[in-house]
Amino acid sequence: MEGQQSPPIPSTPAPSVGRGLRGSRLLSGLFAGAMSGTLVATFSITLAALIFSGNLTKYLPAGIGMALAGSAIIGAIVAIGSSFRPVIAAPQENTAVVLALVASAIGSHITAKGGDPFPTIVAVCSLSALVTGGLFLILGGLRLGTLVRFIPYPVVGGFLAGTGWLLLTGSISVMAGTEFSLASMPLLLRAEAIVNWVPGLTLGAFLTILLRRYHHFMLLPGLLVFAVAMFYGVLYAAGGTVSEALDRGMLLGPFPSGALWPPMAPSDALRIDWAEIGANSGNLLAITMLATISILLNASGLEIATEREIDLDRELRATGIANLAAGLGFGMVGYLSLSESTLNHKAGAESRVAGILSACICAAALFFGASVFSYFPKPVLGGLLVFLGSGFLLETIYDSWFRLPRVEYGLVVIILVVIAWIGFLPGIGVGIVVSSVLFAVNYSRIDVIKRAAVGSDVRSNVERGAGDELTLEERGKELYILQLQGYIFFGTSYSLLKRVHHRILSDDPGPTRYVLLDFRHVDGIDSSAVLSFVRLRKLAESNGITLGLTDLPSAVRKQLERGGFADGSKRVRFFPDLDHGLEWCENLILRAAPPSMLPPTKLVDELESVFRTREFVSGFLQYLERVEAPAGYQIYRQGDVSKDLYLIESGELTAWLELDGGRTKRLRTMGPGTVVGESGLYLGTRRSATVVTLCPTVLYRLSLDSLERMTREAPHLAASFHQFVVCLLAERMVLATGASKTLFN
């Protein structure tokens, strides 16, 4: 009857339909079914007494019939269709509490107008079962059973705490025969009233204390039997009689003889007040919401208790069909019962016999048990309600104090107070609103900026000459790079705006001319975040800064464009990835560099820094083959045997990695003064990428044969060249390490 949120249990094979029907397993199933059936029938009477209390007590026999009908119909169908074989399903206290509120409101309004509220209350019970069943079928059909994992615990805890409070106050109404309220306190505190509800309150407190400490599956049914025997023992010891107990309202009866179902004739449908049902539609939605949350939480709790996987979607479908049938059969909303299902498991039940037998016992009580129920003590039923309600309150208010952060605990208490003073639906609304605000506040504390860097620390995959590298090292701070993450909304987007604004105004470590925003780790943005990006664009325009957006998801780009982010601005650029954005900014930085800083572009000048003199350079060039390649020319292909390397005189080459499915990824782009293919040549491996010219390019090819010949003929040149390659690889490693250090700090 109670639920808790939990992670899924690893899958275990479900036994076949025919297992568990032999020998001791059959006896275990029959014993567990008889015990569960008795408990379910008792709980059904208790819930009916909760709903039909106060001025509605005269309808209690029919109410018991509706509760038992729901238990029989839902119990049988779920027992057949559930993924957990010894399952028990029946009407539950969570939804019964809200039904009690609706029934009380409808009863007061219609009675005040001189009408009969019972047909309308029956319609509400049936309609809530039909709507809940339909929703269960939809959720199960769409495989949305895991939605419960996304409900914040404080909201669920507040619901359960509110349920516990209403069960507690409802128990007093059942025992005293008077609605629990501030106005009725003088009546409840009279001596003749105290005699009716204090014993039940004491019993409930005793059950709560004992069952929180001891957990044997036979304890609760044994205590209930003992409580009934104790009631009659005290009654007879005091010289009282059953008739006197009936007259004083200490027993459920007297009930009319005969069956308890159907609750009304077809002609009574004409007396349904649909306006009253419409006025209570909010509470009907609350019933459906509570039922959905409760079945999924109970199923998750059952996974933990039994260490078996429960197919949540299958449970929703089976319970949906069961509730549709119960709604058509004048039954109440019902679903998987955690306590009774766990009880069956502990009793050794492994088959569907237990659930089916439990449903049959409820059906037998429905048609033949009215006279027996008349003599059931109200203090015992009230004590059972006190036990259920106090269990919810202790779990959500006392136990949660030691488990939850104080803010989340405060939300549980707020929801409880709103439910107690105003109603269930306002409590649900407050819980959702406050949870949303808390989520927004907490999420805004997560930095939307995953990493920040400048262009001198992070480079594109374009390999440039030494002069260009020196220029980018000195002027790279003009480029500010921000890698964004998560879902960007009003809170996090404003912090991004402030960060960029501070960077622009501070001029530390230098003037900023380019800002790159990398969206590779961004999940999405909301409409309010778009406004922050528009402000960011205007900030860039007013300060002469170019704003680049890289790896932008198509949905986010469309959202920004609809919000007027770009609007033809020359200060906004979009790039397919961060690498291309870095390359574009680097090219502009190099183009804007003063003439005195422009590097040499001839290969001879680069080689002279290696071989010291022009004479050595001329000697080295004799071992090279000049190659003039047009744009789009393939220098070598991924997987080819490595037989040579190339030195770039002019133009550009790009290395592409060929991936599965015909996809490609740019690894790096190389310009004048750089070398390509050296790793494969020195290691003797196959080409790791395909290299293609981007424009007309002049190369110098050094083959493996020429390198070996140079080693023999001019070892001093070969040694200098080997040193050059070592330095080149070391520089690449230093750049890669520096970029990684910047990104991961």
XYZ file of C-alpha atoms in Angstrom:
745
model
C 0.000 0.000 0.000
C 3.046 2.281 0.161
C 5.560 3.130 -2.564
C 9.140 4.254 -2.947
C 11.302 5.329 -5.848
C 14.151 3.060 -6.836
C 16.452 2.145 -9.687
C 15.549 -0.812 -11.892
C 16.695 -4.306 -10.893
C 18.783 -6.309 -13.382
C 16.596 -8.433 -15.595
C 15.729 -11.967 -14.566
C 13.828 -14.480 -16.651
C 10.096 -14.626 -15.956
C 8.801 -18.110 -15.138
C 6.304 -19.723 -17.476
C 2.549 -19.699 -16.849
C 2.430 -23.253 -15.660
C 5.184 -23.095 -13.051
C 4.412 -23.128 -9.350
C 1.259 -25.252 -9.560
C 2.651 -28.452 -8.097
C 2.976 -29.789 -4.563
C 4.139 -27.395 -1.890
C 4.134 -24.473 -4.311
C 0.426 -24.920 -4.908
C -0.184 -25.064 -1.158
C 1.949 -21.933 -0.671
C -0.072 -20.159 -3.343
C -3.377 -21.200 -1.782
C -2.256 -20.161 1.701
C -0.907 -16.813 0.488
C -4.031 -16.209 -1.593
C -6.347 -16.913 1.349
C -4.350 -14.629 3.622
C -4.101 -11.848 1.014
C -7.772 -12.174 0.107
C -8.775 -11.687 3.731
C -6.531 -8.636 4.046
C -7.715 -7.129 0.751
C -11.359 -7.612 1.727
C -10.644 -5.944 5.068
C -8.816 -3.055 3.393
C -11.680 -2.688 0.918
C -14.163 -2.304 3.766
C -11.812 0.201 5.412
C -11.508 2.331 2.275
C -15.256 2.221 1.690
C -15.807 3.377 5.269
C -13.358 6.220 4.623
C -15.221 7.379 1.504
C -18.741 6.886 2.849
C -18.330 8.466 6.271
C -20.201 11.228 8.066
C -23.476 12.071 6.304
C -22.765 9.397 3.685
C -22.682 6.492 6.171
C -26.112 5.261 5.052
C -24.572 4.422 1.662
C -21.743 2.390 3.223
C -23.135 -1.076 2.266
C -23.203 -0.088 -1.409
C -19.798 1.563 -0.987
C -18.366 -1.680 0.395
C -19.837 -3.442 -2.615
C -18.097 -1.019 -4.977
C -14.759 -1.444 -3.194
C -15.054 -5.245 -3.209
C -16.121 -5.200 -6.868
C -13.004 -3.208 -7.715
C -10.849 -5.614 -5.705
C -12.364 -8.676 -7.387
C -12.259 -7.362 -10.969
C -8.891 -5.615 -10.805
C -7.319 -8.366 -8.710
C -8.298 -11.125 -11.169
C -7.294 -9.304 -14.372
C -3.962 -8.040 -13.029
C -3.180 -11.486 -11.567
C -3.540 -12.946 -15.063
C -1.707 -10.202 -16.979
C 1.035 -9.005 -14.615
C 4.736 -9.634 -15.138
C 4.976 -10.500 -11.407
C 3.138 -13.784 -10.919
C 2.046 -13.650 -7.223
C 0.780 -10.071 -7.603
C -2.112 -8.560 -5.646
C -3.970 -5.545 -7.024
C -6.885 -3.702 -5.435
C -8.180 -0.194 -4.610
C -5.565 1.739 -2.635
C -5.634 4.360 0.075
C -3.890 7.063 -2.012
C -6.767 7.434 -4.432
C -9.425 6.561 -1.839
C -8.447 9.657 0.137
C -9.165 11.941 -2.824
C -12.367 10.025 -3.609
C -13.416 10.665 -0.024
C -12.881 14.408 -0.522
C -14.906 14.396 -3.743
C -17.686 12.286 -2.217
C -17.912 14.594 0.797
C -18.112 17.718 -1.382
C -20.708 16.217 -3.713
C -22.710 14.864 -0.794
C -22.854 18.276 0.902
C -23.830 20.185 -2.245
C -26.486 17.822 -3.562
C -27.995 17.161 -0.128
C -28.277 20.912 0.417
C -30.347 21.074 -2.774
C -32.593 18.257 -1.550
C -31.227 15.631 -3.939
C -29.712 12.170 -3.604
C -25.910 12.327 -4.007
C -25.331 8.573 -4.264
C -25.779 8.111 -8.062
C -23.347 10.978 -8.680
C -20.791 9.501 -6.270
C -21.076 6.120 -8.004
C -20.552 7.867 -11.349
C -17.449 9.630 -10.000
C -15.959 6.328 -8.817
C -16.652 4.614 -12.140
C -15.490 7.585 -14.211
C -12.225 7.882 -12.299
C -11.559 4.173 -12.914
C -12.320 4.557 -16.639
C -10.119 7.630 -17.076
C -7.284 6.071 -15.079
C -7.548 2.833 -17.038
C -7.430 4.699 -20.333
C -4.347 6.650 -19.265
C -2.617 3.475 -18.068
C -3.236 1.840 -21.449
C -1.832 4.854 -23.304
C 1.274 5.071 -21.118
C 1.878 1.332 -21.328
C 1.296 1.280 -25.085
C 3.778 4.126 -25.587
C 6.254 2.448 -23.197
C 6.407 5.439 -20.868
C 6.508 3.447 -17.650
C 9.912 4.858 -16.720
C 8.493 8.391 -16.428
C 8.283 7.925 -12.664
C 12.080 8.037 -12.492
C 11.927 11.720 -13.460
C 9.537 12.817 -10.696
C 11.434 14.674 -7.934
C 11.246 12.820 -4.640
C 10.100 15.888 -2.630
C 6.979 16.105 -4.808
C 6.226 12.418 -4.377
C 7.022 12.699 -0.676
C 4.623 15.626 -0.331
C 1.877 13.632 -2.054
C 2.436 10.698 0.280
C 2.575 12.942 3.351
C -0.709 14.565 2.324
C -2.203 11.121 1.808
C -1.057 10.109 5.282
C -2.619 13.185 6.868
C -5.956 12.658 5.139
C -5.940 8.976 6.114
C -5.289 9.960 9.714
C -8.095 12.529 9.840
C -10.354 10.243 7.819
C -9.903 7.465 10.352
C -11.318 9.714 13.081
C -14.294 10.542 10.849
C -14.920 6.819 10.308
C -14.762 5.981 14.013
C -16.581 9.038 15.377
C -19.194 9.272 12.629
C -18.456 13.014 12.355
C -16.350 14.800 9.750
C -12.967 15.849 11.138
C -12.578 19.656 11.104
C -11.917 22.564 13.433
C -15.646 23.211 13.662
C -16.334 19.631 14.764
C -13.646 19.516 17.456
C -16.115 20.187 20.322
C -18.189 17.195 19.184
C -15.142 14.962 18.812
C -13.910 15.812 22.305
C -17.137 14.810 24.034
C -16.854 11.758 26.270
C -19.277 9.658 24.194
C -17.282 10.450 21.020
C -13.868 9.849 22.589
C -14.892 6.309 23.468
C -15.418 5.639 19.750
C -12.162 6.986 18.274
C -9.495 6.841 21.009
C -9.314 2.988 21.049
C -8.791 2.937 17.278
C -6.172 5.680 17.518
C -4.393 3.664 20.206
C -4.545 0.511 18.087
C -3.126 2.375 15.076
C -0.259 3.773 17.142
C 0.477 0.291 18.530
C 0.484 -1.228 15.019
C 2.770 1.526 13.746
C 5.339 1.148 16.530
C 5.347 -2.644 16.421
C 5.482 -3.027 12.630
C 8.247 -0.444 12.235
C 10.376 -2.650 14.460
C 9.268 -6.144 13.434
C 8.571 -7.194 9.847
C 7.191 -10.741 9.941
C 4.568 -11.216 7.224
C 2.068 -12.830 9.643
C 2.247 -10.018 12.188
C -0.342 -7.642 10.704
C -3.087 -10.195 9.989
C -2.489 -11.784 13.393
C -2.772 -8.430 15.165
C -5.996 -7.587 13.315
C -7.570 -10.893 14.359
C -6.383 -10.287 17.922
C -7.824 -6.737 17.857
C -11.258 -7.993 16.751
C -11.194 -10.651 19.491
C -10.068 -8.069 22.055
C -12.921 -5.729 21.051
C -15.573 -8.360 21.642
C -13.815 -9.575 24.793
C -13.889 -6.098 26.328
C -17.474 -5.583 25.116
C -18.742 -8.724 26.847
C -16.573 -8.179 29.938
C -18.162 -4.745 30.370
C -21.607 -6.313 30.158
C -22.355 -4.908 26.731
C -24.118 -6.611 23.833
C -23.776 -6.588 20.063
C -27.070 -4.712 19.757
C -25.794 -1.977 22.043
C -22.566 -1.749 20.033
C -24.611 -1.420 16.832
C -26.774 1.284 18.371
C -23.742 3.266 19.568
C -22.120 3.137 16.095
C -19.176 1.007 17.194
C -19.812 -1.572 14.441
C -20.136 -1.119 10.676
C -23.694 -2.442 10.530
C -26.472 -3.003 10.449
C -26.491 -3.742 6.712
C -29.428 -4.989 4.642
C -29.349 -8.698 3.926
C -28.375 -9.977 0.497
C -25.697 -9.046 -2.015
C -23.813 -5.739 -1.912
C -23.703 -5.318 -5.694
C -24.797 -3.713 -8.009
C -24.861 -0.414 -6.109
C -27.645 1.146 -8.193
C -30.169 0.345 -10.894
C -29.723 1.524 -14.509
C -32.577 3.995 -14.066
C -30.571 5.776 -11.332
C -28.224 7.061 -14.040
C -30.820 9.720 -14.843
C -30.218 11.232 -11.394
C -26.478 11.820 -11.911
C -25.536 15.482 -11.431
C -22.961 16.033 -14.187
C -22.438 19.652 -13.166
C -21.124 18.484 -9.791
C -18.800 16.046 -11.532
C -17.513 18.867 -13.734
C -16.930 21.053 -10.693
C -14.737 18.292 -9.220
C -12.852 17.507 -12.449
C -9.621 18.821 -10.919
C -9.773 16.262 -8.134
C -10.558 13.550 -10.680
C -7.345 14.479 -12.482
C -5.557 14.335 -9.133
C -6.852 10.769 -8.668
C -5.479 9.784 -12.061
C -2.140 11.447 -11.335
C -1.846 9.800 -7.927
C -2.753 6.411 -9.360
C -0.122 6.756 -12.089
C 2.596 7.799 -9.669
C 1.599 5.170 -7.120
C 1.513 2.163 -9.448
C 4.953 2.972 -10.805
C 6.398 3.631 -7.362
C 4.832 0.456 -5.976
C 6.236 -1.548 -8.884
C 9.688 -0.070 -8.286
C 9.402 -0.866 -4.580
C 8.363 -4.421 -5.400
C 11.496 -4.803 -7.530
C 13.620 -3.947 -4.497
C 11.636 -6.102 -2.067
C 11.636 -9.231 -4.263
C 14.838 -8.662 -6.292
C 12.925 -9.279 -9.505
C 12.456 -7.088 -12.529
C 8.962 -5.693 -13.035
C 7.935 -4.754 -16.568
C 6.412 -1.340 -15.830
C 4.818 -1.002 -19.255
C 3.194 -4.425 -18.965
C 1.868 -3.518 -15.514
C 0.348 -0.342 -16.926
C -1.360 -2.207 -19.762
C -2.745 -4.975 -17.530
C -3.899 -2.514 -14.874
C -5.381 -0.254 -17.539
C -7.599 -3.063 -18.832
C -8.520 -3.975 -15.251
C -9.581 -0.416 -14.396
C -11.651 -0.109 -17.550
C -13.468 -3.299 -16.553
C -13.845 -2.071 -12.964
C -15.243 1.248 -14.158
C -17.857 -0.531 -16.243
C -18.649 -2.789 -13.276
C -19.218 -0.015 -10.693
C -15.796 -0.618 -9.121
C -13.181 1.763 -7.756
C -9.730 2.677 -9.053
C -7.110 0.092 -8.165
C -3.589 -1.027 -8.970
C -0.673 -3.104 -7.699
C -0.480 -3.378 -3.915
C 3.096 -3.329 -2.652
C 2.401 -4.730 0.823
C 0.165 -7.673 -0.172
C 2.314 -8.568 -3.204
C 5.408 -8.607 -0.995
C 3.466 -10.665 1.551
C 2.701 -13.284 -1.122
C 6.357 -13.427 -2.114
C 7.493 -13.917 1.500
C 4.856 -16.616 1.979
C 6.451 -18.596 -0.869
C 3.803 -17.989 -3.544
C 5.227 -18.359 -7.064
C 2.110 -18.706 -9.201
C -0.918 -16.690 -10.241
C -3.074 -18.831 -7.941
C -2.549 -16.446 -5.012
C -3.847 -13.379 -6.854
C -6.763 -15.212 -8.441
C -7.814 -16.788 -5.111
C -7.607 -13.369 -3.425
C -9.923 -11.941 -6.091
C -12.327 -14.864 -5.627
C -12.498 -14.244 -1.860
C -13.411 -10.597 -2.519
C -16.065 -11.713 -5.012
C -17.508 -14.162 -2.471
C -17.607 -11.421 0.162
C -19.296 -9.162 -2.373
C -22.222 -11.503 -2.923
C -22.477 -13.396 0.365
C -20.744 -11.411 3.106
C -22.956 -8.446 3.966
C -24.169 -9.896 7.234
C -20.605 -10.709 8.346
C -19.372 -7.160 7.680
C -22.127 -5.701 9.843
C -20.301 -6.926 12.965
C -16.828 -5.631 12.046
C -15.624 -3.183 14.773
C -15.109 0.396 13.627
C -12.159 0.916 16.026
C -10.290 -1.877 14.225
C -10.984 -0.340 10.821
C -10.059 3.081 12.164
C -6.890 1.699 13.709
C -5.943 0.216 10.346
C -6.418 3.638 8.714
C -4.348 5.269 11.474
C -1.614 2.699 10.845
C -1.605 3.397 7.101
C -1.668 7.176 7.528
C 0.974 7.333 10.241
C 3.197 5.077 8.140
C 3.125 7.598 5.303
C 3.721 10.511 7.669
C 6.600 8.846 9.497
C 8.303 7.873 6.258
C 7.954 11.274 4.599
C 8.230 13.630 7.585
C 10.344 11.825 10.203
C 12.573 9.531 8.135
C 13.095 12.131 5.402
C 14.513 14.577 7.946
C 17.633 12.401 8.090
C 17.811 11.746 4.327
C 16.872 14.923 2.476
C 18.577 18.301 2.142
C 16.742 20.915 4.181
C 15.363 22.739 1.124
C 13.844 19.547 -0.298
C 12.524 18.567 3.118
C 10.911 21.995 3.397
C 9.115 21.387 0.092
C 7.665 18.123 1.455
C 6.318 19.992 4.478
C 4.910 22.821 2.323
C 2.995 20.369 0.134
C 1.657 18.601 3.233
C 0.433 21.886 4.744
C -1.253 22.997 1.508
C -2.998 19.634 1.114
C -4.147 19.685 4.744
C -5.497 23.259 4.660
C -6.644 23.758 1.053
C -6.797 20.480 -0.855
C -4.986 17.875 -2.876
C -4.975 19.647 -6.236
C -3.547 22.940 -4.861
C -0.928 20.885 -3.029
C 0.068 19.182 -6.263
C 0.204 22.552 -8.020
C 2.365 24.135 -5.324
C 4.699 21.135 -5.386
C 5.176 21.330 -9.150
C 5.715 25.113 -9.125
C 8.176 25.104 -6.209
C 10.045 22.099 -7.664
C 10.370 23.904 -10.989
C 11.734 27.015 -9.279
C 14.188 24.960 -7.200
C 15.309 23.105 -10.306
C 15.860 26.373 -12.178
C 17.844 27.846 -9.280
C 19.957 24.715 -8.792
C 20.546 24.207 -12.516
C 21.588 27.835 -12.949
C 24.423 27.139 -10.493
C 25.922 24.711 -12.996
C 28.366 26.708 -15.104
C 27.146 26.785 -18.699
C 30.791 27.297 -19.702
C 32.475 23.915 -19.800
C 35.901 25.320 -20.744
C 37.377 28.720 -21.567
C 40.589 29.432 -23.477
C 42.327 31.911 -25.762
C 43.703 31.400 -29.260
C 47.311 31.262 -28.105
C 46.496 28.158 -26.045
C 44.130 26.303 -28.381
C 44.907 26.016 -32.098
C 43.093 24.687 -35.099
C 44.287 21.572 -36.872
C 46.041 23.762 -39.431
C 49.799 23.198 -39.350
C 51.588 26.423 -40.193
C 55.108 27.632 -40.646
C 57.247 28.756 -37.733
C 56.581 32.428 -38.447
C 52.816 31.953 -38.439
C 53.024 29.972 -35.227
C 55.002 32.788 -33.598
C 52.410 35.333 -34.703
C 49.539 33.252 -33.326
C 51.439 32.768 -30.084
C 51.773 36.528 -29.663
C 48.380 37.652 -30.993
C 46.230 34.605 -30.212
C 44.825 36.301 -27.111
C 42.608 38.329 -29.446
C 40.521 35.150 -29.770
C 38.342 34.138 -26.788
C 36.966 30.574 -26.886
C 34.084 29.312 -24.751
C 32.916 25.706 -24.871
C 29.301 25.586 -23.665
C 27.430 22.675 -22.083
C 24.013 21.449 -20.962
C 20.642 23.041 -21.519
C 20.885 26.825 -21.758
C 18.001 28.771 -20.229
C 17.443 32.236 -18.787
C 19.618 31.666 -15.702
C 22.664 30.174 -17.407
C 22.491 32.363 -20.534
C 22.690 35.509 -18.417
C 25.848 34.249 -16.707
C 27.346 33.651 -20.178
C 26.470 37.205 -21.225
C 28.110 38.610 -18.090
C 31.250 36.505 -18.664
C 31.738 37.775 -22.225
C 30.911 41.353 -21.222
C 33.525 41.242 -18.458
C 36.122 39.826 -20.862
C 35.496 42.577 -23.426
C 35.658 45.430 -20.922
C 38.657 44.156 -18.977
C 41.104 43.985 -21.952
C 42.955 41.377 -19.899
C 45.160 39.691 -21.124
C 44.613 41.872 -24.227
C 41.946 43.267 -26.545
C 39.360 40.740 -27.702
C 38.453 40.804 -31.404
C 36.896 37.361 -31.854
C 34.654 35.237 -29.615
C 33.975 31.602 -30.477
C 31.083 29.779 -28.770
C 31.262 26.008 -29.174
C 27.848 24.298 -28.893
C 29.049 20.699 -29.266
C 27.962 19.798 -25.708
C 24.760 21.872 -25.686
C 21.453 19.979 -25.494
C 19.144 22.898 -26.292
C 18.079 26.430 -25.363
C 14.829 28.048 -24.288
C 13.195 31.193 -25.655
C 14.496 33.416 -22.856
C 18.055 32.318 -23.626
C 17.582 33.519 -27.218
C 17.100 37.058 -25.881
C 20.430 36.812 -24.056
C 22.158 35.750 -27.279
C 20.584 38.712 -29.118
C 22.027 40.988 -26.426
C 25.367 39.229 -26.853
C 25.303 39.939 -30.599
C 24.556 43.623 -29.989
C 27.405 43.739 -27.470
C 29.762 42.273 -30.083
C 28.616 44.723 -32.759
C 29.054 47.746 -30.513
C 32.618 46.688 -29.663
C 33.723 45.630 -33.154
C 33.944 41.966 -32.205
C 33.156 39.033 -34.476
C 31.011 36.360 -32.817
C 31.396 32.793 -34.095
C 29.101 29.861 -33.252
C 30.435 26.365 -33.892
C 28.888 22.889 -33.967
C 25.443 24.433 -33.568
C 22.574 21.867 -33.513
C 20.116 22.582 -36.320
C 17.185 22.971 -33.905
C 19.118 25.512 -31.822
C 20.165 27.442 -34.933
C 16.575 27.659 -36.153
C 15.483 28.862 -32.724
C 18.166 31.563 -32.727
C 17.276 32.665 -36.242
C 13.573 32.873 -35.393
C 14.488 35.004 -32.390
C 16.359 37.512 -34.588
C 19.848 36.548 -33.437
C 21.625 36.853 -36.786
C 19.380 39.224 -38.803
C 22.037 39.590 -41.507
C 24.706 40.784 -39.086
C 28.245 40.792 -40.485
C 29.518 40.236 -36.962
C 27.973 36.754 -36.646
C 29.483 33.644 -38.246
C 28.464 29.978 -38.148
C 30.964 27.121 -38.492
C 30.405 23.350 -38.725
C 32.817 22.677 -35.851
C 35.293 24.363 -33.527
C 38.264 23.448 -35.717
C 36.921 25.390 -38.712
C 36.024 28.322 -36.477
C 39.549 28.404 -35.049
C 41.065 28.249 -38.535
C 38.924 31.163 -39.754
C 39.867 33.349 -36.789
C 43.555 32.426 -37.075
C 43.591 33.393 -40.740
C 42.143 36.809 -39.901
C 44.661 37.301 -37.086
C 47.538 36.475 -39.458
C 46.105 38.706 -42.176
C 45.859 41.631 -39.753
C 49.404 41.182 -38.438
C 51.812 44.116 -39.086
C 54.190 43.651 -42.048
C 57.146 43.360 -39.717
C 55.608 40.281 -38.194
C 54.696 38.503 -41.436
C 56.671 35.243 -41.622
C 58.692 34.008 -44.597
C 56.663 31.804 -46.903
C 59.430 30.143 -48.964
C 60.503 26.635 -48.105
C 64.146 27.586 -48.653
C 63.927 30.112 -45.808
C 62.450 27.490 -43.495
C 65.118 24.937 -44.427
C 67.908 27.444 -43.913
C 66.948 27.614 -40.239
C 67.512 23.854 -40.131
C 70.660 23.401 -42.236
C 72.328 26.702 -41.217
C 73.643 27.658 -44.703
C 72.277 27.992 -48.238
C 74.958 25.562 -49.405
C 73.602 22.802 -47.175
C 70.044 23.617 -48.290
C 71.050 23.310 -51.937
C 72.656 19.967 -51.198
C 69.530 18.750 -49.429
C 67.247 19.855 -52.282
C 69.145 17.543 -54.657
C 67.517 14.581 -52.895
C 63.987 16.003 -53.301
C 61.582 15.742 -56.229
C 59.523 18.863 -57.042
C 55.785 18.136 -57.428
C 53.207 20.633 -58.714
C 49.670 19.488 -57.843
C 46.342 21.083 -58.819
C 43.503 21.694 -56.344
C 41.768 18.480 -55.260
C 44.763 16.291 -56.085
C 45.145 13.217 -53.851
C 48.707 13.032 -52.565
C 48.141 9.644 -50.927
C 45.183 7.619 -49.642
C 44.385 6.157 -46.226
C 45.762 2.611 -46.066
C 48.501 3.105 -48.696
C 52.040 1.881 -48.010
C 54.217 4.736 -46.667
C 57.108 5.305 -49.097
C 57.756 9.058 -48.900
C 57.142 12.378 -47.162
C 56.408 15.841 -48.547
C 57.625 19.345 -47.722
C 55.200 22.102 -48.699
C 56.617 25.041 -50.671
C 53.271 26.774 -51.314
C 49.560 26.023 -51.171
C 47.685 23.907 -48.629
C 47.008 20.234 -47.924
C 44.275 18.695 -45.783
C 44.394 15.301 -44.062
C 41.013 13.517 -43.888
C 40.168 10.464 -41.800
C 37.776 8.125 -43.601
C 35.121 6.732 -41.217
C 32.450 4.061 -41.535
C 29.415 4.834 -43.673
C 31.320 7.088 -46.076
C 31.813 9.805 -43.438
C 35.030 11.804 -43.189
C 36.661 13.953 -40.505
C 39.292 16.619 -41.024
C 42.401 15.895 -38.974
C 44.598 18.850 -39.897
C 45.437 21.339 -42.630
C 49.082 22.052 -43.544
C 50.528 25.177 -45.141
C 53.895 26.363 -46.502
C 56.958 25.312 -44.542
C 55.376 22.200 -43.016
C 55.902 18.490 -43.556
C 53.376 15.731 -44.200
C 53.752 11.941 -44.202
C 56.799 11.775 -41.924
C 55.224 9.466 -39.304
C 54.347 6.701 -41.754
C 57.753 6.929 -43.428
C 59.731 6.678 -40.183
C 57.501 4.023 -38.567
C 57.021 1.978 -41.724
C 53.234 1.878 -41.253
C 50.405 2.376 -43.713
C 48.916 5.811 -44.223
C 46.537 6.713 -41.384
C 44.654 9.346 -43.407
C 44.001 10.615 -46.912
C 45.810 13.841 -47.915
C 44.353 16.124 -50.611
C 45.394 19.550 -51.939
C 43.025 22.447 -51.234
C 44.496 24.704 -53.918
C 47.312 24.568 -56.479
C 50.249 23.410 -54.391
C 54.013 23.035 -54.846
C 55.600 20.168 -52.897
C 59.006 18.590 -52.521
C 58.921 14.795 -52.242
C 61.501 12.849 -50.252
C 61.222 9.133 -50.969
C 62.472 6.372 -48.714
C 65.126 5.459 -51.315
C 66.344 9.071 -51.460
C 66.510 9.274 -47.661
C 68.584 6.076 -47.516
C 70.846 7.378 -50.306
C 71.316 10.704 -48.462
C 72.206 8.789 -45.297
C 74.970 7.003 -47.205
C 76.249 9.935 -49.278
C 75.736 12.924 -46.933
C 75.251 11.693 -43.388
C 75.595 15.239 -41.987
C 72.575 16.353 -44.075
C 70.599 13.265 -43.035
C 71.403 13.905 -39.365
C 70.265 17.534 -39.644
C 67.074 16.444 -41.365
C 66.398 13.796 -38.709
C 66.893 16.470 -36.051
C 64.450 18.709 -37.940
C 61.787 15.965 -37.952
C 62.332 15.271 -34.240
C 61.895 18.967 -33.424
C 58.794 19.106 -35.621
C 57.185 16.173 -33.817
C 58.168 17.605 -30.432
C 56.574 20.959 -31.281
C 53.364 19.207 -32.274
C 53.365 17.299 -29.006
C 53.931 20.494 -26.994
C 51.071 22.254 -28.799
C 48.741 19.283 -28.310
C 49.673 18.985 -24.623
C 49.163 22.701 -24.053
C 45.766 22.636 -25.742
C 44.707 19.592 -23.721
C 45.878 21.199 -20.492
C 43.902 24.346 -21.284
C 40.748 22.425 -22.178
C 40.835 20.087 -19.194
C 41.642 22.734 -16.567
